[in-house]
Structures are given as C-alpha cells and as structure tokens.
PDB file of C-alpha atoms in Angstrom:
ATOM      1  CA  MET A   1       8.053 -63.132-174.272  1.00  0.00           C
ATOM      2  CA  ALA A   2       7.106 -65.277-171.283  1.00  0.00           C
ATOM      3  CA  PHE A   3       6.938 -63.718-167.861  1.00  0.00           C
ATOM      4  CA  SER A   4       7.104 -65.753-164.662  1.00  0.00           C
ATOM      5  CA  LEU A   5       7.588 -65.154-160.980  1.00  0.00           C
ATOM      6  CA  ARG A   6       8.900 -68.612-160.187  1.00  0.00           C
ATOM      7  CA  SER A   7      11.838 -67.065-158.292  1.00  0.00           C
ATOM      8  CA  LYS A   8       9.454 -66.868-155.340  1.00  0.00           C
ATOM      9  CA  PRO A   9       7.812 -70.052-154.051  1.00  0.00           C
ATOM     10  CA  PRO A  10       4.272 -70.457-155.394  1.00  0.00           C
ATOM     11  CA  LEU A  11       1.313 -70.708-153.128  1.00  0.00           C
ATOM     12  CA  ALA A  12       1.317 -74.242-151.677  1.00  0.00           C
ATOM     13  CA  GLY A  13      -1.741 -76.121-150.508  1.00  0.00           C
ATOM     14  CA  SER A  14      -4.133 -73.473-151.811  1.00  0.00           C
ATOM     15  CA  ALA A  15      -6.368 -76.050-153.435  1.00  0.00           C
ATOM     16  CA  ARG A  16      -6.759 -77.886-150.132  1.00  0.00           C
ATOM     17  CA  CYS A  17      -7.643 -74.656-148.322  1.00  0.00           C
ATOM     18  CA  PHE A  18     -10.598 -73.988-150.623  1.00  0.00           C
ATOM     19  CA  GLU A  19     -11.927 -77.508-151.191  1.00  0.00           C
ATOM     20  CA  ALA A  20     -15.534 -76.438-150.498  1.00  0.00           C
ATOM     21  CA  VAL A  21     -15.384 -73.495-152.927  1.00  0.00           C
ATOM     22  CA  PRO A  22     -16.658 -73.997-156.504  1.00  0.00           C
ATOM     23  CA  GLY A  23     -14.057 -74.364-159.206  1.00  0.00           C
ATOM     24  CA  PRO A  24     -14.145 -70.873-160.798  1.00  0.00           C
ATOM     25  CA  LEU A  25     -14.199 -69.102-157.429  1.00  0.00           C
ATOM     26  CA  LEU A  26     -11.410 -71.345-156.139  1.00  0.00           C
ATOM     27  CA  ALA A  27      -9.214 -70.565-159.134  1.00  0.00           C
ATOM     28  CA  ALA A  28      -9.976 -66.856-158.836  1.00  0.00           C
ATOM     29  CA  ALA A  29      -9.071 -66.835-155.130  1.00  0.00           C
ATOM     30  CA  MET A  30      -5.800 -68.650-155.811  1.00  0.00           C
ATOM     31  CA  LEU A  31      -4.832 -66.144-158.527  1.00  0.00           C
ATOM     32  CA  ARG A  32      -5.643 -63.145-156.359  1.00  0.00           C
ATOM     33  CA  GLN A  33      -3.873 -64.555-153.293  1.00  0.00           C
ATOM     34  CA  GLN A  34      -0.758 -65.421-155.304  1.00  0.00           C
ATOM     35  CA  ARG A  35      -0.633 -61.917-156.803  1.00  0.00           C
ATOM     36  CA  GLU A  36      -0.995 -60.322-153.383  1.00  0.00           C
ATOM     37  CA  THR A  37       1.742 -62.593-152.059  1.00  0.00           C
ATOM     38  CA  PHE A  38       4.121 -61.042-154.603  1.00  0.00           C
ATOM     39  CA  ALA A  39       2.737 -57.562-153.815  1.00  0.00           C
ATOM     40  CA  LEU A  40       1.867 -56.958-157.450  1.00  0.00           C
ATOM     41  CA  ASP A  41      -0.621 -54.427-158.672  1.00  0.00           C
ATOM     42  CA  LEU A  42      -3.210 -55.818-161.088  1.00  0.00           C
ATOM     43  CA  ALA A  43      -2.734 -52.905-163.490  1.00  0.00           C
ATOM     44  CA  ASP A  44       1.026 -53.565-163.645  1.00  0.00           C
ATOM     45  CA  VAL A  45       0.403 -57.240-164.408  1.00  0.00           C
ATOM     46  CA  ALA A  46      -2.049 -56.281-167.162  1.00  0.00           C
ATOM     47  CA  ALA A  47       0.559 -53.971-168.710  1.00  0.00           C
ATOM     48  CA  VAL A  48       3.243 -56.666-168.623  1.00  0.00           C
ATOM     49  CA  LEU A  49       1.012 -59.397-170.074  1.00  0.00           C
ATOM     50  CA  ARG A  50      -0.672 -56.954-172.508  1.00  0.00           C
ATOM     51  CA  ILE A  51      -4.095 -58.084-171.352  1.00  0.00           C
ATOM     52  CA  LYS A  52      -6.880 -55.664-170.578  1.00  0.00           C
ATOM     53  CA  LEU A  53      -7.263 -54.875-166.906  1.00  0.00           C
ATOM     54  CA  ALA A  54     -10.972 -55.695-167.057  1.00  0.00           C
ATOM     55  CA  TYR A  55     -10.225 -59.243-168.214  1.00  0.00           C
ATOM     56  CA  LEU A  56      -7.784 -59.934-165.367  1.00  0.00           C
ATOM     57  CA  ALA A  57     -10.261 -58.469-162.891  1.00  0.00           C
ATOM     58  CA  ALA A  58     -12.956 -60.799-164.273  1.00  0.00           C
ATOM     59  CA  LEU A  59     -10.662 -63.787-163.736  1.00  0.00           C
ATOM     60  CA  GLU A  60      -9.930 -62.803-160.142  1.00  0.00           C
ATOM     61  CA  ALA A  61     -13.678 -62.382-159.597  1.00  0.00           C
ATOM     62  CA  GLY A  62     -14.427 -65.876-160.899  1.00  0.00           C
ATOM     63  CA  ARG A  63     -16.318 -64.666-164.006  1.00  0.00           C
ATOM     64  CA  PRO A  64     -14.489 -66.151-166.997  1.00  0.00           C
ATOM     65  CA  ASP A  65     -17.626 -65.867-169.143  1.00  0.00           C
ATOM     66  CA  GLU A  66     -17.005 -62.097-169.405  1.00  0.00           C
ATOM     67  CA  LEU A  67     -13.954 -62.712-171.583  1.00  0.00           C
ATOM     68  CA  PRO A  68     -14.363 -62.167-175.355  1.00  0.00           C
ATOM     69  CA  GLY A  69     -14.281 -65.850-176.282  1.00  0.00           C
ATOM     70  CA  ALA A  70     -13.244 -69.343-175.287  1.00  0.00           C
ATOM     71  CA  VAL A  71      -9.932 -69.187-177.142  1.00  0.00           C
ATOM     72  CA  TYR A  72      -9.016 -65.837-175.555  1.00  0.00           C
ATOM     73  CA  ALA A  73     -10.165 -67.020-172.128  1.00  0.00           C
ATOM     74  CA  ILE A  74      -7.971 -70.119-172.264  1.00  0.00           C
ATOM     75  CA  GLY A  75      -4.965 -68.082-173.330  1.00  0.00           C
ATOM     76  CA  PHE A  76      -5.479 -65.398-170.671  1.00  0.00           C
ATOM     77  CA  ILE A  77      -5.905 -67.970-167.856  1.00  0.00           C
ATOM     78  CA  ARG A  78      -2.775 -69.868-168.834  1.00  0.00           C
ATOM     79  CA  ALA A  79      -0.715 -66.689-169.240  1.00  0.00           C
ATOM     80  CA  TYR A  80      -1.840 -65.201-165.916  1.00  0.00           C
ATOM     81  CA  ALA A  81      -1.330 -68.461-164.004  1.00  0.00           C
ATOM     82  CA  ASP A  82       2.119 -69.059-165.510  1.00  0.00           C
ATOM     83  CA  TYR A  83       3.151 -65.491-164.720  1.00  0.00           C
ATOM     84  CA  LEU A  84       2.233 -65.994-161.054  1.00  0.00           C
ATOM     85  CA  GLY A  85       3.989 -69.370-160.920  1.00  0.00           C
ATOM     86  CA  LEU A  86       0.831 -71.475-160.775  1.00  0.00           C
ATOM     87  CA  ASP A  87      -0.150 -74.467-162.871  1.00  0.00           C
ATOM     88  CA  GLY A  88      -2.005 -73.107-165.880  1.00  0.00           C
ATOM     89  CA  GLY A  89      -3.623 -76.451-166.675  1.00  0.00           C
ATOM     90  CA  GLU A  90      -4.986 -76.798-163.157  1.00  0.00           C
ATOM     91  CA  MET A  91      -6.371 -73.250-163.177  1.00  0.00           C
ATOM     92  CA  LEU A  92      -8.057 -73.900-166.492  1.00  0.00           C
ATOM     93  CA  ARG A  93      -9.636 -77.104-165.167  1.00  0.00           C
ATOM     94  CA  LEU A  94     -11.078 -75.249-162.173  1.00  0.00           C
ATOM     95  CA  PHE A  95     -12.488 -72.439-164.307  1.00  0.00           C
ATOM     96  CA  ARG A  96     -14.175 -74.937-166.621  1.00  0.00           C
ATOM     97  CA  GLN A  97     -16.181 -76.547-163.818  1.00  0.00           C
ATOM     98  CA  GLY A  98     -18.759 -73.754-163.663  1.00  0.00           C
ATOM     99  CA  SER A  99     -18.223 -71.871-166.913  1.00  0.00           C
ATOM    100  CA  THR A 100     -20.512 -72.188-169.899  1.00  0.00           C
ATOM    101  CA  LEU A 101     -17.935 -70.466-172.099  1.00  0.00           C
ATOM    102  CA  LEU A 102     -15.065 -72.777-171.246  1.00  0.00           C
ATOM    103  CA  GLY A 103     -17.224 -75.880-170.993  1.00  0.00           C
ATOM    104  CA  VAL A 104     -17.596 -76.075-174.771  1.00  0.00           C
ATOM    105  CA  LYS A 105     -14.539 -77.239-176.606  1.00  0.00           C
ATOM    106  CA  PRO A 106     -13.619 -74.670-179.231  1.00  0.00           C
ATOM    107  CA  ASP A 107     -13.904 -75.858-182.788  1.00  0.00           C
ATOM    108  CA  LEU A 108     -10.547 -75.166-184.348  1.00  0.00           C
ATOM    109  CA  ALA A 109     -11.081 -76.013-188.001  1.00  0.00           C
ATOM    110  CA  PHE A 110      -8.006 -75.559-190.139  1.00  0.00           C
ATOM    111  CA  PRO A 111      -8.023 -75.792-193.931  1.00  0.00           C
ATOM    112  CA  ILE A 112      -6.800 -79.138-195.203  1.00  0.00           C
ATOM    113  CA  GLN A 113      -5.019 -79.297-198.509  1.00  0.00           C
ATOM    114  CA  LEU A 114      -6.738 -81.721-200.830  1.00  0.00           C
ATOM    115  CA  GLY A 115      -4.696 -84.444-202.427  1.00  0.00           C
ATOM    116  CA  ASP A 116      -4.296 -85.120-206.120  1.00  0.00           C
ATOM    117  CA  ARG A 117      -6.890 -87.897-206.004  1.00  0.00           C
ATOM    118  CA  SER A 118      -9.506 -85.959-204.091  1.00  0.00           C
ATOM    119  CA  VAL A 119     -13.096 -85.614-205.186  1.00  0.00           C
ATOM    120  CA  PRO A 120     -13.496 -82.829-207.791  1.00  0.00           C
ATOM    121  CA  GLY A 121     -15.514 -79.781-206.900  1.00  0.00           C
ATOM    122  CA  GLY A 122     -18.830 -78.647-208.286  1.00  0.00           C
ATOM    123  CA  GLY A 123     -17.208 -76.524-210.991  1.00  0.00           C
ATOM    124  CA  MET A 124     -15.278 -79.459-212.409  1.00  0.00           C
ATOM    125  CA  LEU A 125     -18.398 -81.624-212.427  1.00  0.00           C
ATOM    126  CA  LEU A 126     -20.338 -78.944-214.303  1.00  0.00           C
ATOM    127  CA  VAL A 127     -17.620 -78.610-216.947  1.00  0.00           C
ATOM    128  CA  ALA A 128     -17.491 -82.396-217.365  1.00  0.00           C
ATOM    129  CA  LEU A 129     -21.275 -82.522-217.797  1.00  0.00           C
ATOM    130  CA  ILE A 130     -21.210 -79.818-220.485  1.00  0.00           C
ATOM    131  CA  LEU A 131     -18.441 -81.610-222.378  1.00  0.00           C
ATOM    132  CA  ALA A 132     -20.374 -84.882-222.223  1.00  0.00           C
ATOM    133  CA  ILE A 133     -23.513 -83.245-223.639  1.00  0.00           C
ATOM    134  CA  CYS A 134     -21.530 -81.625-226.470  1.00  0.00           C
ATOM    135  CA  GLY A 135     -19.864 -84.944-227.308  1.00  0.00           C
ATOM    136  CA  TYR A 136     -23.173 -86.800-227.427  1.00  0.00           C
ATOM    137  CA  GLY A 137     -24.692 -84.108-229.634  1.00  0.00           C
ATOM    138  CA  GLY A 138     -21.790 -84.350-232.091  1.00  0.00           C
ATOM    139  CA  TRP A 139     -22.031 -88.141-232.212  1.00  0.00           C
ATOM    140  CA  PHE A 140     -25.787 -88.015-232.835  1.00  0.00           C
ATOM    141  CA  TYR A 141     -25.334 -85.430-235.588  1.00  0.00           C
ATOM    142  CA  VAL A 142     -22.729 -87.542-237.389  1.00  0.00           C
ATOM    143  CA  SER A 143     -24.592 -90.840-236.961  1.00  0.00           C
ATOM    144  CA  THR A 144     -27.884 -89.565-238.369  1.00  0.00           C
ATOM    145  CA  GLY A 145     -26.139 -88.023-241.387  1.00  0.00           C
ATOM    146  CA  GLU A 146     -28.341 -84.972-241.435  1.00  0.00           C
ATOM    147  CA  GLY A 147     -26.162 -82.247-242.807  1.00  0.00           C
ATOM    148  CA  PRO A 148     -27.206 -78.730-243.686  1.00  0.00           C
ATOM    149  CA  ARG A 149     -30.000 -78.791-246.263  1.00  0.00           C
ATOM    150  CA  ARG A 150     -29.295 -77.034-249.535  1.00  0.00           C
ATOM    151  CA  GLU A 151     -31.775 -74.470-250.767  1.00  0.00           C
ATOM    152  CA  ARG A 152     -33.661 -75.585-253.853  1.00  0.00           C
ATOM    153  CA  VAL A 153     -33.601 -73.208-256.829  1.00  0.00           C
ATOM    154  CA  ALA A 154     -36.815 -72.712-258.789  1.00  0.00           C
ATOM    155  CA  GLU A 155     -36.968 -74.504-262.132  1.00  0.00           C
ATOM    156  CA  VAL A 156     -36.473 -72.505-265.338  1.00  0.00           C
ATOM    157  CA  PRO A 157     -39.768 -71.905-267.233  1.00  0.00           C
ATOM    158  CA  LEU A 158     -40.238 -73.804-270.480  1.00  0.00           C
ATOM    159  CA  GLU A 159     -40.454 -70.565-272.453  1.00  0.00           C
ATOM    160  CA  LEU A 160     -36.870 -69.738-271.503  1.00  0.00           C
ATOM    161  CA  LEU A 161     -35.420 -73.157-272.327  1.00  0.00           C
ATOM    162  CA  PRO A 162     -33.468 -73.402-275.664  1.00  0.00           C
ATOM    163  CA  SER A 163     -35.363 -75.106-278.558  1.00  0.00           C
ATOM    164  CA  ARG A 164     -34.201 -78.526-279.685  1.00  0.00           C
ATOM    165  CA  GLU A 165     -35.189 -77.978-283.402  1.00  0.00           C
ATOM    166  CA  PRO A 166     -32.315 -77.399-285.889  1.00  0.00           C
ATOM    167  CA  PHE A 167     -31.605 -73.823-286.761  1.00  0.00           C
ATOM    168  CA  ARG A 168     -32.965 -72.752-290.156  1.00  0.00           C
ATOM    169  CA  THR A 169     -31.670 -69.813-292.149  1.00  0.00           C
ATOM    170  CA  PRO A 170     -34.511 -67.429-292.986  1.00  0.00           C
ATOM    171  CA  PRO A 171     -35.191 -66.968-296.769  1.00  0.00           C
ATOM    172  CA  ALA A 172     -33.440 -64.060-298.414  1.00  0.00           C
ATOM    173  CA  ILE A 173     -35.531 -61.125-299.570  1.00  0.00           C
ATOM    174  CA  PRO A 174     -35.152 -60.282-303.363  1.00  0.00           C
ATOM    175  CA  ARG A 175     -33.136 -57.189-303.996  1.00  0.00           C
ATOM    176  CA  LEU A 176     -33.886 -54.602-306.647  1.00  0.00           C
ATOM    177  CA  VAL A 177     -30.831 -53.663-308.662  1.00  0.00           C
ATOM    178  CA  GLU A 178     -30.819 -50.637-310.949  1.00  0.00           C
ATOM    179  CA  ALA A 179     -28.897 -51.365-314.142  1.00  0.00           C
ATOM    180  CA  GLN A 180     -27.773 -48.424-316.191  1.00  0.00           C
ATOM    181  CA  GLY A 181     -25.992 -48.941-319.508  1.00  0.00           C
ATOM    182  CA  PRO A 182     -23.533 -46.583-321.094  1.00  0.00           C
ATOM    183  CA  GLY A 183     -25.990 -45.794-323.988  1.00  0.00           C
ATOM    184  CA  HIS A 184     -28.762 -44.598-321.778  1.00  0.00           C
ATOM    185  CA  SER A 185     -28.843 -41.076-323.171  1.00  0.00           C
ATOM    186  CA  SER A 186     -28.596 -42.134-326.823  1.00  0.00           C
ATOM    187  CA  ALA A 187     -31.411 -44.600-326.491  1.00  0.00           C
ATOM    188  CA  THR A 188     -33.596 -41.869-325.162  1.00  0.00           C
ATOM    189  CA  GLU A 189     -32.844 -39.626-328.086  1.00  0.00           C
ATOM    190  CA  ALA A 190     -33.528 -42.377-330.604  1.00  0.00           C
ATOM    191  CA  GLY A 191     -36.822 -43.120-329.094  1.00  0.00           C
ATOM    192  CA  SER A 192     -37.959 -39.595-329.361  1.00  0.00           C
ATOM    193  CA  GLY A 193     -37.425 -39.577-333.114  1.00  0.00           C
ATOM    194  CA  SER A 194     -38.959 -42.929-333.989  1.00  0.00           C
ATOM    195  CA  GLY A 195     -42.610 -43.492-334.819  1.00  0.00           C
ATOM    196  CA  GLY A 196     -43.865 -41.390-332.003  1.00  0.00           C
ATOM    197  CA  ARG A 197     -43.460 -44.278-329.504  1.00  0.00           C
ATOM    198  CA  PRO A 198     -42.800 -43.111-326.086  1.00  0.00           C
ATOM    199  CA  ALA A 199     -39.306 -43.607-325.026  1.00  0.00           C
ATOM    200  CA  VAL A 200     -38.623 -45.591-321.938  1.00  0.00           C
ATOM    201  CA  THR A 201     -37.239 -43.350-319.323  1.00  0.00           C
ATOM    202  CA  GLY A 202     -35.587 -44.391-316.201  1.00  0.00           C
ATOM    203  CA  SER A 203     -33.386 -47.265-315.497  1.00  0.00           C
ATOM    204  CA  ALA A 204     -34.012 -50.840-316.236  1.00  0.00           C
ATOM    205  CA  VAL A 205     -34.763 -52.836-313.118  1.00  0.00           C
ATOM    206  CA  ALA A 206     -33.349 -56.290-312.883  1.00  0.00           C
ATOM    207  CA  VAL A 207     -34.700 -58.787-310.406  1.00  0.00           C
ATOM    208  CA  VAL A 208     -32.028 -60.824-308.693  1.00  0.00           C
ATOM    209  CA  PRO A 209     -33.293 -64.105-307.425  1.00  0.00           C
ATOM    210  CA  ALA A 210     -32.724 -64.796-303.738  1.00  0.00           C
ATOM    211  CA  ALA A 211     -29.982 -67.127-302.794  1.00  0.00           C
ATOM    212  CA  THR A 212     -31.208 -70.495-301.767  1.00  0.00           C
ATOM    213  CA  ASP A 213     -29.498 -73.217-299.861  1.00  0.00           C
ATOM    214  CA  PRO A 214     -28.151 -76.033-302.005  1.00  0.00           C
ATOM    215  CA  ALA A 215     -30.306 -79.119-301.929  1.00  0.00           C
ATOM    216  CA  PRO A 216     -28.754 -81.896-299.956  1.00  0.00           C
ATOM    217  CA  SER A 217     -27.499 -84.779-302.061  1.00  0.00           C
ATOM    218  CA  PRO A 218     -29.236 -88.079-301.518  1.00  0.00           C
ATOM    219  CA  PRO A 219     -27.300 -90.633-299.569  1.00  0.00           C
ATOM    220  CA  GLY A 220     -25.290 -92.879-301.921  1.00  0.00           C
TER     221      GLY A 220
END
C-alpha cells in the first residue's frame, strides 16, 4: 500500500536553498523539513511505512551507509520521499553523491533458464566420456578377437588308454569229471575175488579236453 501526502504542496525550491550543502546532507535536510512542514512525528511515519525508526533517523541525518544494504537503502529512500511528496529519484541521486554504499550499483543476478541448445553441464560431459570409453573398449575387444581362453585339460596317461590289439579269449582250463557207472559196486566185489589183484576203488576220472576256438578257414 502506497502512502503519500501530496494533498499538501511539497516543499518548493528546497534544492536551491541548500546548493552549497553536500548531496546526502541536502537530501536529509529536505526530508526533515518536509516532514516538519506536515507536522509528522518520525515514529508515526516509521510505523506507517513499516521501516525501523533508526533507519529513517539515519536518512534524516545524512548517513545512508548505516542502512542494512544498498537494495534496502534505495527502497527506503524512495518510499520515504514519495510519502512526503518529494521526488524519490532526485533524493536518491543526492544521497548517492557522498555515499559509498549507494555509489556501487547493486548486482541483481537473476537465474536465466537455459535453452534446449545450451551447452551441457559437467555431469553430461562426464557421462558422455564414460560411454565413449566403454564403446571404444567393446570395439577393441571385438576387433582383436580375443575371447575368453578355455582351460586346457591334462592329457590322459598312456597306461589308461584302451589297447588297440584285438581281444583274445583266454584258454580254457581242463575240467576233471568224475564218471561213475551203474556197476561200480559189482566190479569192486569181482575184483576182490579174482587172483588177489587189488581192486580199483574210487571213481574213474575222465579228462575233458578244453574247448578251443575253431581254426579260421583260409581265404578262398
């Protein structure tokens, strides 16, 4: 909400009355004289403008460097001058003549939205570099043809290899066959009564020849 006392005529010719006074003191005197012309208390003005009383007192004393910063000082000077019906731009120009705070132009840097074709940031460049290295490594791996080496298995010892000679059937062992005839008992009795020759006791042993492989027929 803007406050102004333009219903009463502003102080006229004040700048010409204080031509020999430095800029900050001239502006301070004009503010104080205009306020007193309207019979306003400085504390009431501070309450209306919501500015600390100490800051308005510093302006009326010609000490703008006591304000918290250049941006606040510019705003307070313009608001106070406009409220009293004075030219805020002129008051600001006078205060700047001998003020180190207001002499430096405030750096108002606002964030600028980058366009679609702006330069990529450091993070994007790092990701692109990593992808390029990975791509080159893959290309080098494929071009050299060096795949994973297979593990070599130890050779089988000669003792464990199968023999190439033909398999031969081992010779059969002769078997002893006991042959007993039906007249075994009678033969024994007859022997006992003949010529005193000892009778053959026991069983007759027959030798069975071992089975042999048939001889291969000669080629016709």
